[in-house]
Tab-separated table of C-alpha atoms and ligand atoms in Angstrom:
chain	number	residue	atom	x	y	z
A	5	MET	CA	122.931	61.339	105.905
A	6	LEU	CA	121.589	64.137	103.964
A	7	ARG	CA	118.700	64.017	101.544
A	8	PHE	CA	116.680	66.624	99.685
A	9	PHE	CA	113.197	67.157	100.838
A	10	THR	CA	110.342	69.453	99.837
A	11	VAL	CA	108.727	71.165	102.834
A	12	PRO	CA	105.211	69.799	103.292
A	13	CYS	CA	103.384	73.149	103.102
A	14	LEU	CA	104.892	73.638	99.706
A	15	ALA	CA	102.026	72.815	97.542
A	16	LEU	CA	102.376	76.558	97.411
A	17	ASN	CA	106.101	76.407	97.252
A	18	PRO	CA	107.275	73.425	95.243
A	19	ASN	CA	110.571	74.922	94.411
A	20	LEU	CA	111.856	75.547	97.900
A	21	ILE	CA	114.369	72.967	98.532
A	22	LEU	CA	115.464	72.338	102.072
A	23	GLU	CA	118.208	70.243	103.290
A	24	ILE	CA	117.228	67.811	105.990
A	25	GLY	CA	119.587	66.712	108.630
A	26	SER	CA	119.795	63.145	109.990
A	27	ASN	CA	118.387	64.593	113.308
A	28	ASN	CA	115.069	64.898	111.346
A	29	GLY	CA	114.973	68.661	111.792
A	30	CYS	CA	114.677	70.984	108.720
A	31	ARG	CA	117.578	73.138	107.805
A	32	PHE	CA	118.901	75.218	105.058
A	33	THR	CA	121.927	74.692	102.940
A	34	LYS	CA	124.520	76.446	104.786
A	35	ASN	CA	124.656	79.351	102.489
A	36	GLU	CA	123.362	82.803	103.425
A	37	THR	CA	122.271	83.662	99.905
A	38	ALA	CA	120.177	80.579	99.672
A	39	MET	CA	118.620	81.359	103.027
A	40	LYS	CA	117.756	84.864	102.052
A	41	GLU	CA	116.286	83.634	98.747
A	42	ALA	CA	114.265	80.965	100.549
A	43	LEU	CA	112.797	83.531	103.036
A	44	GLU	CA	112.003	86.092	100.304
A	45	LYS	CA	110.268	83.406	98.259
A	46	VAL	CA	108.189	82.200	101.210
A	47	LYS	CA	107.277	85.785	101.935
A	48	ARG	CA	106.222	86.437	98.324
A	49	GLU	CA	104.127	83.283	98.086
A	50	ALA	CA	102.462	83.821	101.350
A	51	LEU	CA	101.503	87.376	100.445
A	52	GLU	CA	100.124	86.167	97.101
A	53	ALA	CA	98.177	83.402	98.887
A	54	ILE	CA	96.654	85.931	101.309
A	55	LYS	CA	95.295	87.973	98.382
A	56	THR	CA	93.213	84.963	97.303
A	57	ILE	CA	91.659	84.153	100.698
A	58	ALA	CA	87.973	84.327	100.725
A	59	ASP	CA	86.903	82.878	104.133
A	60	LEU	CA	88.065	82.837	107.679
A	61	ALA	CA	88.717	79.091	107.955
A	62	ARG	CA	91.013	79.209	104.929
A	63	ALA	CA	92.850	82.314	106.379
A	64	LYS	CA	93.454	80.482	109.652
A	65	ALA	CA	94.698	77.358	107.938
A	66	LEU	CA	97.055	79.375	105.779
A	67	LYS	CA	98.440	81.308	108.732
A	68	ALA	CA	99.155	78.006	110.538
A	69	GLN	CA	100.803	76.738	107.451
A	70	TYR	CA	103.273	79.619	107.463
A	71	LEU	CA	103.435	80.842	111.019
A	72	GLY	CA	102.189	77.955	113.046
A	73	ARG	CA	104.451	75.717	115.300
A	74	LYS	CA	104.961	73.475	112.293
A	75	GLY	CA	104.790	76.303	109.770
A	76	VAL	CA	107.324	76.868	107.098
A	77	VAL	CA	108.524	80.211	108.444
A	78	THR	CA	108.967	78.686	111.939
A	79	ALA	CA	110.994	75.867	110.433
A	80	LEU	CA	113.193	78.246	108.560
A	81	LEU	CA	113.773	80.331	111.697
A	82	ARG	CA	114.538	77.252	113.708
A	83	ASN	CA	117.180	76.306	111.156
A	84	ILE	CA	119.127	79.480	111.732
A	85	SER	CA	120.834	77.899	114.648
A	86	THR	CA	122.388	75.321	112.290
A	87	LEU	CA	124.097	78.020	110.279
A	88	PRO	CA	127.736	78.864	110.830
A	89	PRO	CA	127.958	81.473	113.594
A	90	GLU	CA	129.015	84.322	111.397
A	91	GLU	CA	125.830	83.840	109.162
A	92	ARG	CA	123.355	83.673	111.966
A	93	PRO	CA	122.800	87.387	112.883
A	94	GLU	CA	121.948	88.381	109.394
A	95	ALA	CA	119.777	85.323	108.776
A	96	GLY	CA	118.075	85.934	112.058
A	97	ARG	CA	117.374	89.624	111.295
A	98	LEU	CA	115.996	88.671	107.899
A	99	GLY	CA	113.886	85.840	109.314
A	100	ASN	CA	112.224	88.229	111.839
A	101	VAL	CA	111.561	90.791	109.228
A	102	VAL	CA	109.724	88.210	107.076
A	103	LYS	CA	107.932	86.847	110.070
A	104	GLN	CA	106.690	90.246	111.068
A	105	ARG	CA	105.596	91.186	107.607
A	106	LEU	CA	103.525	87.992	107.339
A	107	GLU	CA	102.054	88.347	110.838
A	108	GLU	CA	100.918	91.814	109.894
A	109	ALA	CA	99.444	90.690	106.554
A	110	PHE	CA	97.582	87.734	108.165
A	111	GLY	CA	96.471	90.051	110.921
A	112	LYS	CA	94.806	92.500	108.410
A	113	ALA	CA	93.282	89.669	106.416
A	114	LEU	CA	91.819	87.949	109.456
A	115	HIS	CA	90.503	91.271	110.705
A	116	ALA	CA	88.875	92.050	107.467
A	117	LEU	CA	87.213	88.701	107.333
A	118	GLU	CA	86.113	88.891	110.888
A	119	THR	CA	84.603	92.389	110.678
A	120	GLY	CA	83.481	92.198	107.124
A	121	LEU	CA	85.010	95.559	106.582
A	122	GLY	CA	87.162	94.488	103.730
A	123	GLU	CA	90.873	94.743	103.672
A	124	PRO	CA	92.248	98.098	102.616
A	125	ARG	CA	93.770	97.613	99.226
A	126	GLY	CA	97.266	98.596	98.484
A	127	GLU	CA	96.312	101.487	96.282
A	128	ALA	CA	96.905	104.790	97.868
A	129	LEU	CA	94.155	107.291	97.765
A	130	ASP	CA	95.415	110.769	96.751
A	131	VAL	CA	92.835	113.021	98.227
A	132	THR	CA	94.441	116.132	96.560
A	133	LEU	CA	93.482	114.825	93.039
A	134	PRO	CA	90.614	116.661	91.521
A	135	GLY	CA	87.445	114.535	91.259
A	136	ARG	CA	86.296	113.009	88.090
A	137	PRO	CA	83.827	115.511	86.445
A	138	LEU	CA	80.258	114.382	86.125
A	139	ALA	CA	78.833	114.770	82.667
A	140	ARG	CA	76.371	117.643	83.074
A	141	GLY	CA	73.026	117.632	81.287
A	142	ARG	CA	71.429	120.811	80.093
A	143	THR	CA	68.031	121.944	78.956
A	144	HIS	CA	67.015	121.105	75.487
A	145	PRO	CA	67.345	124.059	73.009
A	146	ILE	CA	63.561	124.060	72.329
A	147	THR	CA	63.071	124.209	76.140
A	148	GLN	CA	65.444	127.123	76.320
A	149	VAL	CA	63.746	129.015	73.541
A	150	ALA	CA	60.207	128.267	74.943
A	151	ARG	CA	61.417	129.778	78.234
A	152	ALA	CA	62.922	132.795	76.640
A	153	ILE	CA	59.643	133.377	74.727
A	154	CYS	CA	57.577	132.916	77.944
A	155	GLU	CA	59.879	135.390	79.906
A	156	ILE	CA	59.319	138.054	77.387
A	157	PHE	CA	55.491	137.729	77.472
A	158	GLU	CA	55.527	137.398	81.259
A	159	ARG	CA	57.297	140.786	81.392
A	160	LEU	CA	54.573	142.170	79.211
A	161	GLY	CA	51.988	140.975	81.715
A	162	PHE	CA	50.870	137.687	80.325
A	163	ALA	CA	50.079	134.678	82.525
A	164	ILE	CA	51.368	131.255	81.417
A	165	VAL	CA	48.711	128.510	81.184
A	166	GLU	CA	48.722	124.947	79.854
A	167	GLY	CA	46.295	122.548	78.334
A	168	PRO	CA	46.015	118.846	77.462
A	169	ASP	CA	47.922	117.318	74.608
A	170	VAL	CA	45.129	114.783	74.063
A	171	GLU	CA	42.217	117.058	73.166
A	172	LEU	CA	38.546	116.837	72.414
A	173	ASP	CA	37.620	117.441	68.801
A	174	TYR	CA	35.388	120.203	70.208
A	175	TYR	CA	38.242	122.348	71.617
A	176	ASN	CA	40.736	121.574	68.911
A	177	PHE	CA	38.212	122.382	66.029
A	178	GLU	CA	34.504	123.085	66.748
A	179	ALA	CA	34.931	125.820	69.283
A	180	LEU	CA	37.566	127.491	67.094
A	181	ASN	CA	35.009	127.808	64.344
A	182	ILE	CA	36.267	124.807	62.417
A	183	PRO	CA	33.147	122.667	61.857
A	184	ARG	CA	33.502	119.040	60.843
A	185	ASP	CA	33.118	119.555	57.161
A	186	HIS	CA	35.215	122.671	57.048
A	187	PRO	CA	38.056	122.537	54.546
A	188	ALA	CA	40.322	124.175	57.168
A	189	ARG	CA	40.482	120.845	58.814
A	190	ASP	CA	42.575	119.606	55.947
A	191	MET	CA	45.135	122.295	56.808
A	192	GLN	CA	46.172	120.265	59.766
A	193	ASP	CA	46.583	116.513	59.234
A	194	THR	CA	45.232	115.143	62.422
A	195	PHE	CA	46.223	112.153	64.613
A	196	TYR	CA	42.888	110.839	65.765
A	197	ILE	CA	42.555	108.884	69.045
A	198	SER	CA	38.879	108.222	68.421
A	199	ASP	CA	36.098	110.003	66.645
A	200	ASN	CA	35.940	112.773	69.177
A	201	VAL	CA	39.452	112.810	70.614
A	202	VAL	CA	42.683	113.945	68.905
A	203	LEU	CA	46.233	114.887	69.601
A	204	ARG	CA	45.878	118.627	69.501
A	205	THR	CA	47.075	119.972	66.154
A	206	HIS	CA	47.809	123.377	67.632
A	207	THR	CA	47.778	125.175	70.950
A	208	SER	CA	44.825	127.195	69.992
A	209	PRO	CA	42.317	124.902	71.920
A	210	ILE	CA	43.885	126.413	75.083
A	211	GLN	CA	42.362	129.738	74.173
A	212	VAL	CA	38.939	128.222	74.379
A	213	ARG	CA	39.531	126.425	77.640
A	214	VAL	CA	40.716	129.584	79.258
A	215	MET	CA	37.885	131.739	78.056
A	216	GLU	CA	35.400	129.017	79.087
A	217	SER	CA	36.889	129.139	82.598
A	218	GLN	CA	37.076	132.875	83.310
A	219	PRO	CA	35.422	136.174	82.220
A	220	PRO	CA	37.545	138.854	80.495
A	221	PRO	CA	40.072	140.413	80.958
A	222	VAL	CA	42.242	137.620	79.657
A	223	CYS	CA	46.027	137.967	78.972
A	224	ILE	CA	47.720	134.608	78.629
A	225	ILE	CA	50.208	132.644	76.643
A	226	ALA	CA	50.148	128.928	76.422
A	227	PRO	CA	53.189	126.947	75.403
A	228	GLY	CA	53.024	123.269	74.595
A	229	LYS	CA	53.356	120.464	72.215
A	230	ALA	CA	51.267	120.013	68.998
A	231	TYR	CA	50.994	117.053	66.707
A	232	ARG	CA	50.426	116.631	62.989
A	233	VAL	CA	50.852	113.790	60.482
A	234	ASP	CA	53.781	115.478	58.771
A	235	SER	CA	57.534	114.891	58.563
A	236	ASP	CA	60.185	116.484	56.487
A	237	ILE	CA	63.026	119.031	56.772
A	238	SER	CA	60.757	121.632	58.242
A	239	HIS	CA	58.143	119.476	59.992
A	240	THR	CA	58.135	116.864	62.749
A	241	PRO	CA	55.067	114.873	63.879
A	242	MET	CA	55.411	116.470	67.298
A	243	PHE	CA	56.416	120.052	67.602
A	244	HIS	CA	55.892	123.036	69.915
A	245	GLN	CA	53.850	126.136	69.744
A	246	VAL	CA	53.131	129.156	71.898
A	247	GLU	CA	49.593	130.548	71.782
A	248	GLY	CA	48.792	134.034	72.946
A	249	LEU	CA	45.435	135.660	73.765
A	250	MET	CA	44.427	139.042	75.028
A	251	VAL	CA	40.685	139.846	75.454
A	252	GLN	CA	39.423	143.033	77.061
A	253	GLU	CA	37.386	146.141	76.200
A	254	ASN	CA	38.851	148.097	73.360
A	255	ILE	CA	41.575	145.787	72.262
A	256	SER	CA	42.590	146.620	68.706
A	257	PHE	CA	44.788	145.331	65.904
A	258	GLY	CA	47.296	148.022	67.044
A	259	ASP	CA	47.708	146.376	70.387
A	260	LEU	CA	48.510	143.164	68.548
A	261	LYS	CA	51.116	144.956	66.439
A	262	GLY	CA	52.596	146.502	69.445
A	263	ILE	CA	52.878	143.356	71.513
A	264	LEU	CA	54.273	141.372	68.587
A	265	THR	CA	56.797	144.060	67.678
A	266	THR	CA	58.100	144.219	71.185
A	267	PHE	CA	58.358	140.428	71.263
A	268	VAL	CA	60.260	140.184	67.985
A	269	HIS	CA	62.638	142.915	69.032
A	270	GLN	CA	63.385	141.133	72.196
A	271	ILE	CA	63.703	137.572	70.973
A	272	PHE	CA	65.806	138.639	67.964
A	273	ASP	CA	66.875	142.290	68.064
A	274	GLU	CA	65.710	145.885	67.402
A	275	GLU	CA	66.760	145.757	63.790
A	276	THR	CA	64.408	142.932	63.031
A	277	SER	CA	61.434	144.580	61.564
A	278	LEU	CA	57.935	142.993	61.038
A	279	ARG	CA	55.366	142.917	58.370
A	280	PHE	CA	51.684	141.740	58.638
A	281	ARG	CA	50.329	140.024	55.578
A	282	PRO	CA	46.541	139.380	55.250
A	283	SER	CA	45.714	135.698	55.726
A	284	PHE	CA	42.992	133.410	56.788
A	285	PHE	CA	42.291	131.505	59.989
A	286	PRO	CA	38.717	130.374	60.953
A	287	PHE	CA	39.140	131.671	64.524
A	288	THR	CA	40.283	135.113	63.702
A	289	GLU	CA	38.960	137.989	61.587
A	290	PRO	CA	40.820	139.838	60.272
A	291	SER	CA	43.799	137.351	60.186
A	292	ALA	CA	47.354	137.973	59.419
A	293	GLU	CA	50.547	136.088	58.921
A	294	VAL	CA	53.539	137.874	60.470
A	295	ASP	CA	56.904	137.908	58.745
A	296	ILE	CA	60.172	139.176	60.104
A	297	LEU	CA	63.013	140.645	58.219
A	298	CYS	CA	65.335	137.668	57.272
A	299	VAL	CA	67.747	137.230	60.186
A	300	ILE	CA	70.389	135.823	57.818
A	301	CYS	CA	70.551	138.252	54.899
A	302	ARG	CA	68.695	141.160	56.563
A	303	GLY	CA	66.318	141.606	53.621
A	304	LYS	CA	68.713	141.164	50.730
A	305	GLY	CA	67.341	137.787	49.831
A	306	CYS	CA	69.060	134.470	50.495
A	307	ARG	CA	68.391	130.766	50.457
A	308	VAL	CA	66.783	130.654	53.929
A	309	CYS	CA	64.131	133.350	53.061
A	310	SER	CA	63.750	131.979	49.495
A	311	ARG	CA	65.114	135.251	48.119
A	312	THR	CA	62.122	137.249	49.567
A	313	GLY	CA	64.131	138.932	52.364
A	314	TRP	CA	61.291	137.956	54.761
A	315	LEU	CA	60.567	134.908	57.031
A	316	GLU	CA	57.154	133.884	58.171
A	317	VAL	CA	57.103	133.338	61.900
A	318	LEU	CA	53.517	133.372	63.150
A	319	GLY	CA	49.861	133.529	62.611
A	320	ALA	CA	47.599	136.110	64.353
A	321	GLY	CA	44.396	138.056	64.246
A	322	MET	CA	41.466	139.516	66.042
A	323	VAL	CA	39.402	136.743	67.798
A	324	HIS	CA	36.400	135.851	65.670
A	325	PRO	CA	33.057	136.770	67.229
A	326	ALA	CA	31.946	133.203	66.603
A	327	VAL	CA	34.589	131.939	69.072
A	328	PHE	CA	33.480	134.513	71.690
A	329	GLU	CA	29.967	133.229	71.215
A	330	MET	CA	31.061	129.642	71.843
A	331	VAL	CA	32.444	130.659	75.231
A	332	GLY	CA	29.678	133.113	76.092
A	333	TYR	CA	31.653	136.332	75.875
A	334	ASP	CA	29.640	139.516	75.064
A	335	THR	CA	30.782	140.273	71.456
A	336	ASP	CA	29.512	143.901	71.730
A	337	ARG	CA	31.630	144.575	74.679
A	338	TYR	CA	34.879	142.657	74.235
A	339	THR	CA	37.472	142.420	71.527
A	340	GLY	CA	40.667	140.561	71.582
A	341	PHE	CA	43.663	139.354	69.605
A	342	ALA	CA	45.267	135.906	69.419
A	343	PHE	CA	48.500	134.629	67.938
A	344	GLY	CA	50.244	131.337	67.585
A	345	MET	CA	53.881	130.624	66.642
A	346	GLY	CA	56.134	127.548	66.245
A	347	ILE	CA	58.867	127.425	68.761
A	348	GLU	CA	61.126	125.203	66.586
A	349	ARG	CA	60.807	127.775	63.867
A	350	ILE	CA	61.927	130.539	66.147
A	351	ALA	CA	64.821	128.315	67.463
A	352	MET	CA	65.951	127.495	63.857
A	353	LEU	CA	66.103	131.164	62.890
A	354	LYS	CA	67.801	132.124	66.102
A	355	TYR	CA	70.541	129.471	65.786
A	356	GLY	CA	70.635	129.164	62.022
A	357	ILE	CA	69.517	125.494	61.979
A	358	GLU	CA	68.117	124.350	58.634
A	359	ASP	CA	66.779	120.874	59.569
A	360	ILE	CA	64.112	120.730	62.310
A	361	ARG	CA	64.650	116.986	62.747
A	362	LYS	CA	68.018	117.692	64.382
A	363	PHE	CA	66.151	118.811	67.501
A	364	TYR	CA	64.901	115.267	67.989
A	365	GLU	CA	67.567	113.047	66.948
A	366	ASN	CA	69.182	113.107	70.439
A	367	ASP	CA	72.625	113.786	68.957
A	368	ILE	CA	74.535	114.985	71.985
A	369	LYS	CA	77.077	116.771	69.754
A	370	PHE	CA	74.322	118.841	68.306
A	371	LEU	CA	72.497	119.367	71.651
A	372	GLU	CA	75.704	120.369	73.481
A	373	GLN	CA	76.078	123.503	71.404
A	374	PHE	CA	73.209	125.237	73.191
B	413	DAH	N1	46.747	127.755	65.237
B	413	DAH	C1	47.407	128.149	64.087
B	413	DAH	C2	48.219	127.170	63.466
B	413	DAH	O1	48.672	126.231	64.211
B	413	DAH	C3	48.329	129.445	64.421
B	413	DAH	C4	47.409	130.616	64.846
B	413	DAH	C5	47.081	131.497	63.909
B	413	DAH	C6	47.081	130.791	66.169
B	413	DAH	C7	46.287	132.582	64.222
B	413	DAH	C8	46.323	131.925	66.489
B	413	DAH	C9	45.918	132.816	65.518
B	413	DAH	O2	45.999	132.201	67.752
B	413	DAH	O3	45.157	133.907	65.877
B	413	DAH	O4	48.588	127.254	62.268
């Protein structure tokens, strides 16, 4: 008597129909195609099941379900003997291929779980493919320009020094000849930390700190951040300056002009001429504002230079004797010059940028250009 029976392991394999003989042994329909299909299907399901195994016990149980003495593959192989003689060789060959394939797959899975090494995935690794490029950062344009400025002055013999961003009122104002009630304090809208402590409004306090700490000769530049309560197309609350100071016997305004001319020719080019306009700073006398020939229109007059043909780039002058007295320098013996410039301003002119805020918006597309 024949009846249809679903093999017990086939929670995984509900569609695999085996024909069971009266002798109680499993066997296939005597049809080679059905045998092949059954083997293929068992193989596919077993391989799928192997992928989902997460622990050793489950792996062993699954292996027994397929390859054990009462396993489904074993049952299928056993049934080959019941096929007609001419169908047996091919069915046997196919059965062994499937069995081997599953033994290999279970072997790998068990090994991976036992060693914890993880089973190598099916994906092939092509070692000849180029690696994925790492996104490369770069220095901020302001840092680049600050470095370029420093390099020029270093070649001229200036040493680089730094000072604190959070500064005493004394260094930021008093020692620079800007007393408490002096109107010049209003020129720089100050962030106060407390009554006596400010965020420095310029890098000029570094001049004082350097002179306080050493006798002449002094030949330094001091790059750094400065802070003012100010924000528009040409001002940000935090910005950068470079301060310069040279003190020695016989330093003249001519030395100042020579140094600044060399600097401008190197940071822009030889055709960029300079002009010195009389100005006022409490810590220099005489004081000057230095303009350069407009780098955009070359003096013809354009929007950037407000039709004047000139661009203001820095403040400078001969160190005021009152400042020397504050630091105890002999005003009969020493003279010196000082200057201060905005790094953003130089960068904007160098690269033709009209809005200073671009530097601090962290827009990668903007920053990538430098
Ligand atoms: N500290 C000035 C400012 O921020 C710039 C300056 C002008 C610096 C003249 C100097 C100088 O050293 O001599 O506006």
